[in-house]
mmCIF file of C-alpha atoms in Angstrom:
data_model
loop_
_atom_site.group_PDB
_atom_site.id
_atom_site.type_symbol
_atom_site.label_atom_id
_atom_site.label_comp_id
_atom_site.label_asym_id
_atom_site.label_seq_id
_atom_site.Cartn_x
_atom_site.Cartn_y
_atom_site.Cartn_z
ATOM 1 C CA MET A 1 -119.242 128.838 -16.317
ATOM 2 C CA GLN A 2 -117.175 125.867 -15.174
ATOM 3 C CA HIS A 3 -113.521 126.550 -14.498
ATOM 4 C CA LYS A 4 -110.582 124.202 -14.449
ATOM 5 C CA LYS A 5 -108.881 123.391 -11.181
ATOM 6 C CA PRO A 6 -105.877 125.668 -10.502
ATOM 7 C CA MET A 7 -103.343 122.847 -10.957
ATOM 8 C CA ASP A 8 -104.906 121.880 -14.298
ATOM 9 C CA GLU A 9 -104.411 125.453 -15.541
ATOM 10 C CA VAL A 10 -100.784 125.547 -14.438
ATOM 11 C CA MET A 11 -100.052 122.109 -15.916
ATOM 12 C CA ASN A 12 -100.467 123.481 -19.429
ATOM 13 C CA PHE A 13 -97.426 125.720 -18.906
ATOM 14 C CA LEU A 14 -95.076 123.147 -17.387
ATOM 15 C CA PRO A 15 -92.500 121.273 -19.500
ATOM 16 C CA PRO A 16 -93.758 117.846 -20.696
ATOM 17 C CA LYS A 17 -91.568 115.681 -18.424
ATOM 18 C CA ILE A 18 -92.644 117.533 -15.323
ATOM 19 C CA GLN A 19 -96.277 117.485 -16.424
ATOM 20 C CA GLN A 20 -96.092 113.689 -16.589
ATOM 21 C CA MET A 21 -94.507 113.441 -13.137
ATOM 22 C CA ILE A 22 -97.192 115.583 -11.561
ATOM 23 C CA LYS A 23 -99.937 113.585 -13.296
ATOM 24 C CA LYS A 24 -98.547 110.468 -11.638
ATOM 25 C CA CYS A 25 -98.407 112.081 -8.202
ATOM 26 C CA THR A 26 -100.941 110.536 -5.805
ATOM 27 C CA SER A 27 -100.025 112.602 -2.748
ATOM 28 C CA GLU A 28 -102.927 114.572 -1.292
ATOM 29 C CA GLN A 29 -100.445 117.370 -0.613
ATOM 30 C CA MET A 30 -100.495 118.311 -4.297
ATOM 31 C CA ALA A 31 -104.012 119.679 -3.776
ATOM 32 C CA TYR A 32 -102.473 122.251 -1.415
ATOM 33 C CA ALA A 33 -99.400 123.052 -3.493
ATOM 34 C CA GLU A 34 -98.627 126.767 -3.795
ATOM 35 C CA GLU A 35 -95.374 126.678 -5.766
ATOM 36 C CA ILE A 36 -93.550 124.500 -8.266
ATOM 37 C CA ARG A 37 -89.900 125.566 -8.593
ATOM 38 C CA LEU A 38 -87.609 124.754 -11.486
ATOM 39 C CA ARG A 39 -83.923 125.596 -10.998
ATOM 40 C CA LEU A 40 -81.478 124.548 -13.689
ATOM 41 C CA ASN A 41 -79.443 121.498 -12.588
ATOM 42 C CA LYS A 42 -81.139 121.563 -9.172
ATOM 43 C CA PRO A 43 -83.861 119.389 -7.578
ATOM 44 C CA LEU A 44 -87.489 119.922 -8.566
ATOM 45 C CA ILE A 45 -89.310 121.326 -5.516
ATOM 46 C CA VAL A 46 -93.015 121.540 -4.728
ATOM 47 C CA SER A 47 -94.148 123.546 -1.702
ATOM 48 C CA GLY A 48 -97.278 124.693 0.054
ATOM 49 C CA GLY A 49 -97.939 126.395 3.368
ATOM 50 C CA TYR A 50 -95.284 125.175 5.797
ATOM 51 C CA TRP A 51 -94.018 122.243 3.725
ATOM 52 C CA SER A 52 -91.463 121.971 0.931
ATOM 53 C CA LEU A 53 -90.662 118.645 -0.722
ATOM 54 C CA PHE A 54 -88.668 117.251 -3.617
ATOM 55 C CA MET A 55 -90.368 115.371 -6.446
ATOM 56 C CA ASP A 56 -88.719 112.316 -7.953
ATOM 57 C CA GLY A 57 -88.919 111.106 -11.540
ATOM 58 C CA TYR A 58 -91.921 108.918 -10.715
ATOM 59 C CA GLY A 59 -94.065 111.739 -9.367
ATOM 60 C CA GLU A 60 -93.543 110.940 -5.693
ATOM 61 C CA LEU A 61 -92.927 113.665 -3.107
ATOM 62 C CA THR A 62 -89.957 113.012 -0.834
ATOM 63 C CA ASN A 63 -87.705 114.588 1.786
ATOM 64 C CA GLU A 64 -84.670 112.818 0.306
ATOM 65 C CA VAL A 65 -82.716 115.119 -1.977
ATOM 66 C CA GLY A 66 -80.888 112.134 -3.486
ATOM 67 C CA ARG A 67 -84.158 110.860 -4.970
ATOM 68 C CA ALA A 68 -85.187 114.210 -6.451
ATOM 69 C CA TYR A 69 -85.596 114.776 -10.171
ATOM 70 C CA VAL A 70 -82.937 117.225 -11.379
ATOM 71 C CA VAL A 71 -84.257 119.959 -13.676
ATOM 72 C CA THR A 72 -82.528 119.938 -17.077
ATOM 73 C CA ILE A 73 -81.778 122.658 -19.596
ATOM 74 C CA GLU A 74 -84.395 121.049 -21.850
ATOM 75 C CA ASP A 75 -87.021 121.463 -19.108
ATOM 76 C CA VAL A 76 -86.202 125.138 -18.656
ATOM 77 C CA LYS A 77 -86.097 125.844 -22.394
ATOM 78 C CA LYS A 78 -89.390 124.051 -23.011
ATOM 79 C CA ALA A 79 -91.096 125.898 -20.148
ATOM 80 C CA SER A 80 -89.874 129.227 -21.577
ATOM 81 C CA GLU A 81 -91.123 128.301 -25.061
ATOM 82 C CA ILE A 82 -94.558 127.313 -23.761
ATOM 83 C CA ILE A 83 -94.960 130.531 -21.790
ATOM 84 C CA GLN A 84 -93.724 132.663 -24.680
ATOM 85 C CA GLY A 85 -96.048 130.815 -27.061
ATOM 86 C CA PHE A 86 -99.021 131.806 -24.905
ATOM 87 C CA SER A 87 -98.450 135.475 -25.658
ATOM 88 C CA VAL A 88 -95.405 136.982 -27.338
ATOM 89 C CA TYR A 89 -96.622 140.443 -26.302
ATOM 90 C CA SER A 90 -97.098 139.507 -22.649
ATOM 91 C CA PHE A 91 -93.785 137.689 -22.589
ATOM 92 C CA GLY A 92 -91.896 140.735 -23.821
ATOM 93 C CA GLU A 93 -93.736 143.338 -21.774
ATOM 94 C CA GLU A 94 -94.008 141.461 -18.490
ATOM 95 C CA LEU A 95 -90.673 139.673 -18.543
ATOM 96 C CA LYS A 96 -88.856 142.887 -17.631
ATOM 97 C CA ASN A 97 -90.790 142.770 -14.340
ATOM 98 C CA GLY A 98 -89.555 139.245 -13.653
ATOM 99 C CA TYR A 99 -92.805 137.366 -14.069
ATOM 100 C CA ILE A 100 -95.556 136.385 -16.493
ATOM 101 C CA THR A 101 -99.222 136.024 -15.521
ATOM 102 C CA ILE A 102 -100.906 133.047 -17.190
ATOM 103 C CA PRO A 103 -104.643 132.217 -17.513
ATOM 104 C CA GLY A 104 -106.217 131.675 -14.119
ATOM 105 C CA GLY A 105 -104.194 134.482 -12.516
ATOM 106 C CA HIS A 106 -101.201 132.240 -11.798
ATOM 107 C CA ARG A 107 -97.861 134.047 -11.718
ATOM 108 C CA VAL A 108 -94.755 132.489 -13.242
ATOM 109 C CA GLY A 109 -91.642 134.075 -11.775
ATOM 110 C CA ILE A 110 -88.598 134.066 -14.033
ATOM 111 C CA SER A 111 -84.954 134.768 -13.217
ATOM 112 C CA GLY A 112 -81.714 134.641 -15.132
ATOM 113 C CA ARG A 113 -79.465 137.285 -16.719
ATOM 114 C CA ALA A 114 -80.906 140.803 -16.741
ATOM 115 C CA VAL A 115 -80.439 142.882 -19.886
ATOM 116 C CA ILE A 116 -80.084 146.565 -18.976
ATOM 117 C CA GLU A 117 -80.899 149.450 -21.295
ATOM 118 C CA ASN A 118 -80.654 153.097 -20.212
ATOM 119 C CA GLY A 119 -80.362 151.999 -16.616
ATOM 120 C CA ASN A 120 -83.547 149.913 -16.676
ATOM 121 C CA VAL A 121 -84.216 146.192 -17.066
ATOM 122 C CA LYS A 122 -85.260 145.589 -20.677
ATOM 123 C CA THR A 123 -85.682 141.812 -20.484
ATOM 124 C CA ILE A 124 -84.227 138.644 -18.958
ATOM 125 C CA LYS A 125 -82.005 136.254 -20.933
ATOM 126 C CA ASP A 126 -80.415 132.912 -20.092
ATOM 127 C CA ILE A 127 -83.486 131.956 -18.063
ATOM 128 C CA SER A 128 -82.436 129.378 -15.477
ATOM 129 C CA PHE A 129 -84.981 129.699 -12.666
ATOM 130 C CA ILE A 130 -88.768 129.433 -12.979
ATOM 131 C CA ASN A 131 -91.285 129.538 -10.148
ATOM 132 C CA TYR A 132 -94.955 128.683 -10.772
ATOM 133 C CA ARG A 133 -97.115 130.342 -8.107
ATOM 134 C CA ILE A 134 -100.538 128.713 -8.014
ATOM 135 C CA ALA A 135 -103.434 131.113 -7.416
ATOM 136 C CA LYS A 136 -106.603 129.818 -5.786
ATOM 137 C CA GLU A 137 -110.066 131.221 -5.237
ATOM 138 C CA ILE A 138 -111.367 130.757 -1.690
ATOM 139 C CA PRO A 139 -115.022 131.827 -1.488
ATOM 140 C CA GLY A 140 -115.717 133.062 2.015
ATOM 141 C CA ALA A 141 -112.125 134.148 2.697
ATOM 142 C CA GLY A 142 -113.424 137.639 3.436
ATOM 143 C CA ASN A 143 -116.205 136.657 5.827
ATOM 144 C CA GLU A 144 -114.333 137.702 8.962
ATOM 145 C CA VAL A 145 -113.268 141.116 7.696
ATOM 146 C CA ILE A 146 -116.346 142.235 5.748
ATOM 147 C CA PRO A 147 -118.180 143.548 8.861
ATOM 148 C CA HIS A 148 -115.116 145.673 9.694
ATOM 149 C CA ILE A 149 -114.877 147.075 6.155
ATOM 150 C CA VAL A 150 -118.525 148.059 5.691
ATOM 151 C CA ALA A 151 -119.286 151.438 7.272
ATOM 152 C CA SER A 152 -122.986 151.410 6.378
ATOM 153 C CA PRO A 153 -125.256 149.754 3.794
ATOM 154 C CA SER A 154 -124.211 152.488 1.373
ATOM 155 C CA SER A 155 -120.510 152.957 2.173
ATOM 156 C CA VAL A 156 -117.265 151.173 3.026
ATOM 157 C CA TYR A 157 -114.067 152.259 4.734
ATOM 158 C CA ASN A 158 -110.865 152.975 2.815
ATOM 159 C CA THR A 159 -109.108 149.678 3.476
ATOM 160 C CA LEU A 160 -105.540 148.415 3.146
ATOM 161 C CA ILE A 161 -104.594 144.727 3.336
ATOM 162 C CA MET A 162 -100.966 144.104 4.326
ATOM 163 C CA SER A 163 -98.863 140.973 4.590
ATOM 164 C CA PRO A 164 -95.522 139.451 3.600
ATOM 165 C CA PRO A 165 -95.487 137.568 0.261
ATOM 166 C CA GLN A 166 -97.667 134.467 -0.020
ATOM 167 C CA CYS A 167 -99.881 135.155 2.961
ATOM 168 C CA GLY A 168 -103.119 135.538 1.013
ATOM 169 C CA LYS A 169 -103.477 139.253 0.214
ATOM 170 C CA THR A 170 -104.744 138.740 -3.323
ATOM 171 C CA THR A 171 -107.011 135.858 -2.315
ATOM 172 C CA LEU A 172 -108.602 137.965 0.427
ATOM 173 C CA LEU A 173 -108.959 141.004 -1.823
ATOM 174 C CA ARG A 174 -110.632 138.924 -4.522
ATOM 175 C CA ASP A 175 -113.260 137.585 -2.124
ATOM 176 C CA ILE A 176 -113.897 141.014 -0.583
ATOM 177 C CA ILE A 177 -114.528 142.369 -4.084
ATOM 178 C CA ARG A 178 -116.853 139.469 -4.876
ATOM 179 C CA GLN A 179 -118.900 139.897 -1.704
ATOM 180 C CA LEU A 180 -119.204 143.682 -1.869
ATOM 181 C CA SER A 181 -120.121 143.473 -5.554
ATOM 182 C CA ASN A 182 -122.758 140.775 -5.092
ATOM 183 C CA GLY A 183 -124.133 142.197 -1.856
ATOM 184 C CA VAL A 184 -123.995 140.951 1.723
ATOM 185 C CA HIS A 185 -127.569 140.502 2.848
ATOM 186 C CA SER A 186 -126.675 139.664 6.451
ATOM 187 C CA ILE A 187 -125.561 143.282 6.939
ATOM 188 C CA ASN A 188 -128.072 144.839 4.514
ATOM 189 C CA VAL A 189 -125.571 145.531 1.738
ATOM 190 C CA THR A 190 -127.322 145.213 -1.613
ATOM 191 C CA GLY A 191 -124.132 145.571 -3.643
ATOM 192 C CA PHE A 192 -121.581 148.199 -4.679
ATOM 193 C CA LYS A 193 -120.244 149.127 -8.103
ATOM 194 C CA VAL A 194 -116.591 148.027 -7.941
ATOM 195 C CA GLY A 195 -113.897 149.202 -10.344
ATOM 196 C CA LEU A 196 -111.056 146.682 -10.309
ATOM 197 C CA ILE A 197 -107.648 147.770 -11.621
ATOM 198 C CA ASP A 198 -106.016 144.386 -12.218
ATOM 199 C CA GLU A 199 -102.520 145.423 -13.308
ATOM 200 C CA ARG A 200 -101.021 141.924 -13.045
ATOM 201 C CA SER A 201 -104.132 140.046 -14.248
ATOM 202 C CA GLU A 202 -104.093 138.000 -11.036
ATOM 203 C CA ILE A 203 -107.323 139.047 -9.339
ATOM 204 C CA ALA A 204 -109.980 138.613 -12.028
ATOM 205 C CA ALA A 205 -107.691 136.560 -14.329
ATOM 206 C CA CYS A 206 -109.331 137.953 -17.462
ATOM 207 C CA PHE A 207 -109.005 135.994 -20.683
ATOM 208 C CA MET A 208 -110.170 137.685 -23.893
ATOM 209 C CA GLY A 209 -111.793 140.348 -21.727
ATOM 210 C CA ALA A 210 -113.832 138.000 -19.524
ATOM 211 C CA PRO A 211 -112.931 137.330 -15.856
ATOM 212 C CA ARG A 212 -112.126 133.687 -15.177
ATOM 213 C CA ASN A 213 -112.339 134.282 -11.432
ATOM 214 C CA ASP A 214 -115.525 135.320 -9.668
ATOM 215 C CA VAL A 215 -115.221 139.014 -8.807
ATOM 216 C CA GLY A 216 -118.943 139.698 -8.497
ATOM 217 C CA ILE A 217 -121.856 140.851 -10.606
ATOM 218 C CA ARG A 218 -121.302 144.601 -10.219
ATOM 219 C CA THR A 219 -117.547 144.630 -10.893
ATOM 220 C CA ASP A 220 -115.918 146.280 -13.915
ATOM 221 C CA VAL A 221 -112.338 145.229 -14.658
ATOM 222 C CA LEU A 222 -109.536 147.223 -16.238
ATOM 223 C CA ASP A 223 -107.023 144.499 -17.004
ATOM 224 C CA ALA A 224 -103.234 144.825 -17.378
ATOM 225 C CA CYS A 225 -103.321 148.574 -16.846
ATOM 226 C CA PRO A 226 -100.892 150.451 -14.556
ATOM 227 C CA LYS A 227 -102.681 151.423 -11.348
ATOM 228 C CA SER A 228 -101.665 155.055 -11.515
ATOM 229 C CA GLN A 229 -103.442 155.459 -14.867
ATOM 230 C CA GLY A 230 -106.181 152.885 -14.411
ATOM 231 C CA ILE A 231 -107.647 154.354 -11.238
ATOM 232 C CA ILE A 232 -108.367 157.675 -12.934
ATOM 233 C CA MET A 233 -109.604 155.997 -16.122
ATOM 234 C CA MET A 234 -112.012 153.819 -14.153
ATOM 235 C CA ILE A 235 -113.414 156.759 -12.184
ATOM 236 C CA ARG A 236 -114.016 158.768 -15.348
ATOM 237 C CA SER A 237 -115.509 155.931 -17.369
ATOM 238 C CA MET A 238 -117.409 153.588 -15.013
ATOM 239 C CA SER A 239 -118.499 155.707 -11.999
ATOM 240 C CA PRO A 240 -117.552 153.117 -9.360
ATOM 241 C CA ASP A 241 -118.443 153.295 -5.677
ATOM 242 C CA ILE A 242 -115.237 151.425 -4.835
ATOM 243 C CA ILE A 243 -111.839 151.166 -6.518
ATOM 244 C CA ALA A 244 -109.942 147.948 -5.762
ATOM 245 C CA THR A 245 -106.347 147.222 -6.710
ATOM 246 C CA ASP A 246 -103.384 145.079 -5.705
ATOM 247 C CA GLU A 247 -99.853 145.833 -4.482
ATOM 248 C CA ILE A 248 -99.615 149.603 -4.214
ATOM 249 C CA GLY A 249 -96.201 151.047 -3.472
ATOM 250 C CA LYS A 250 -95.195 153.814 -5.886
ATOM 251 C CA LYS A 251 -95.629 157.541 -5.478
ATOM 252 C CA GLU A 252 -97.827 157.544 -8.597
ATOM 253 C CA ASP A 253 -100.090 154.981 -6.911
ATOM 254 C CA ALA A 254 -100.481 157.258 -3.893
ATOM 255 C CA ASP A 255 -101.307 160.249 -6.097
ATOM 256 C CA ALA A 256 -103.961 158.267 -7.969
ATOM 257 C CA LEU A 257 -105.497 156.917 -4.757
ATOM 258 C CA LEU A 258 -105.770 160.440 -3.355
ATOM 259 C CA GLU A 259 -107.360 161.686 -6.552
ATOM 260 C CA GLY A 260 -109.850 158.834 -6.381
ATOM 261 C CA ALA A 261 -110.694 159.590 -2.773
ATOM 262 C CA ASN A 262 -111.141 163.283 -3.607
ATOM 263 C CA ALA A 263 -113.661 162.199 -6.250
ATOM 264 C CA GLY A 264 -115.690 160.465 -3.530
ATOM 265 C CA VAL A 265 -114.628 156.905 -4.366
ATOM 266 C CA LYS A 266 -113.665 154.458 -1.618
ATOM 267 C CA ILE A 267 -110.414 152.506 -1.927
ATOM 268 C CA ILE A 268 -109.568 148.875 -1.128
ATOM 269 C CA ALA A 269 -105.949 147.932 -1.831
ATOM 270 C CA THR A 270 -103.116 145.628 -0.800
ATOM 271 C CA MET A 271 -99.456 146.212 0.012
ATOM 272 C CA HIS A 272 -96.432 144.164 1.019
ATOM 273 C CA GLY A 273 -95.543 144.631 4.682
ATOM 274 C CA ASN A 274 -95.483 142.977 8.079
ATOM 275 C CA ASP A 275 -97.321 145.539 10.178
ATOM 276 C CA ILE A 276 -98.589 149.102 10.291
ATOM 277 C CA GLU A 277 -95.062 150.388 10.953
ATOM 278 C CA ASP A 278 -94.031 149.248 7.455
ATOM 279 C CA LEU A 279 -96.672 151.529 5.931
ATOM 280 C CA GLN A 280 -95.390 154.462 7.960
ATOM 281 C CA LYS A 281 -91.836 153.831 6.683
ATOM 282 C CA LYS A 282 -92.699 153.871 2.985
ATOM 283 C CA ILE A 283 -91.644 157.283 1.714
ATOM 284 C CA GLU A 284 -93.578 156.799 -1.541
ATOM 285 C CA LEU A 285 -96.832 156.396 0.393
ATOM 286 C CA GLN A 286 -96.367 159.029 3.094
ATOM 287 C CA LYS A 287 -98.980 161.201 1.423
ATOM 288 C CA ILE A 288 -101.686 158.678 2.154
ATOM 289 C CA HIS A 289 -100.746 156.817 5.316
ATOM 290 C CA CYS A 290 -101.855 159.527 7.760
ATOM 291 C CA ASN A 291 -105.486 158.655 8.466
ATOM 292 C CA PHE A 292 -106.238 157.870 4.813
ATOM 293 C CA PHE A 293 -106.846 154.193 5.413
ATOM 294 C CA GLU A 294 -109.684 153.770 7.879
ATOM 295 C CA ARG A 295 -109.070 150.041 8.184
ATOM 296 C CA ILE A 296 -105.739 148.220 7.937
ATOM 297 C CA ILE A 297 -105.859 144.421 7.862
ATOM 298 C CA ILE A 298 -102.675 142.496 8.680
ATOM 299 C CA LEU A 299 -102.370 138.945 7.363
ATOM 300 C CA GLY A 300 -99.861 136.313 8.414
ATOM 301 C CA ARG A 301 -99.344 132.597 8.918
ATOM 302 C CA SER A 302 -99.638 132.142 12.706
ATOM 303 C CA GLN A 303 -102.587 129.780 12.214
ATOM 304 C CA GLY A 304 -102.003 128.945 8.567
ATOM 305 C CA VAL A 305 -101.813 130.989 5.367
ATOM 306 C CA GLY A 306 -104.210 133.923 5.382
ATOM 307 C CA THR A 307 -104.514 134.261 9.154
ATOM 308 C CA ILE A 308 -106.020 137.629 10.057
ATOM 309 C CA GLU A 309 -103.501 138.764 12.657
ATOM 310 C CA LYS A 310 -104.818 142.272 13.396
ATOM 311 C CA ILE A 311 -107.302 144.844 12.157
ATOM 312 C CA TYR A 312 -106.577 148.511 12.904
ATOM 313 C CA ASP A 313 -108.822 151.547 12.656
ATOM 314 C CA ARG A 314 -107.555 154.892 11.316
ATOM 315 C CA GLU A 315 -106.212 155.906 14.735
ATOM 316 C CA GLY A 316 -104.116 152.741 14.936
ATOM 317 C CA ARG A 317 -106.320 151.021 17.499
ATOM 318 C CA VAL A 318 -106.747 147.269 17.207
ATOM 319 C CA LEU A 319 -110.348 146.278 16.569
#
């Protein structure tokens, strides 16, 4: 199956004027763009890695703020209409979390005026800020860590991937899933049954039930399901060897992970954080941080996005 390029997928959800500007852009930097930010009455900004530039009305990237295209209310309204038109259900359900996931696993962050009901965010109105985060598959991203994750040809270690935002957690997790699912012949792994709980639809990027991203031949996906419920559902229904999921952090997540481990399933997950100390500080996860994860992978940007900074074993020793 041939997929569109990530930018082509995102283009469909941008307002028409900005689509035309980006189509005109000849800068090679656009191939490495990670974010396109629309702020009402502010300059249009495109960024990637360590760079952040303005875009002018002719599709040229520039450091000069005076040349930048200024995002209009029409741009913001049109972007909101396009995203809402993709899925009224998704727009209503996900908007209260501050983002929408669009086909391809790209996340559109949305900010404006929060509407509160019974102490909780019901939705967001007066949308004035939109951030398109461009997701990319990188086959081979997991090559360096796979030997540390695999315990034997028939088992893996419970593994946690940690990093600050936009340092490649989801990209690394996706490739680890793909490789373990397909098999890694260099270390005699024929392939594991992987149950993927893709709560935000970013890892497999399912559309009409079919993954648009390559997550391997032995992977079953439970899409758009809360992790705390999905982990147990997957174990009961699909008998996985491995459960994989993104961005754990709630007490319910910890309870579900422990229940999965008690059922004999191995866990591979991600979490926001800078180092192992951040895991130890999270009260919601204190049940599982003591020797539960046998491998903890820390990502950063010291040598570019997705740099593997450290890998710890369960005793906290650096491998």
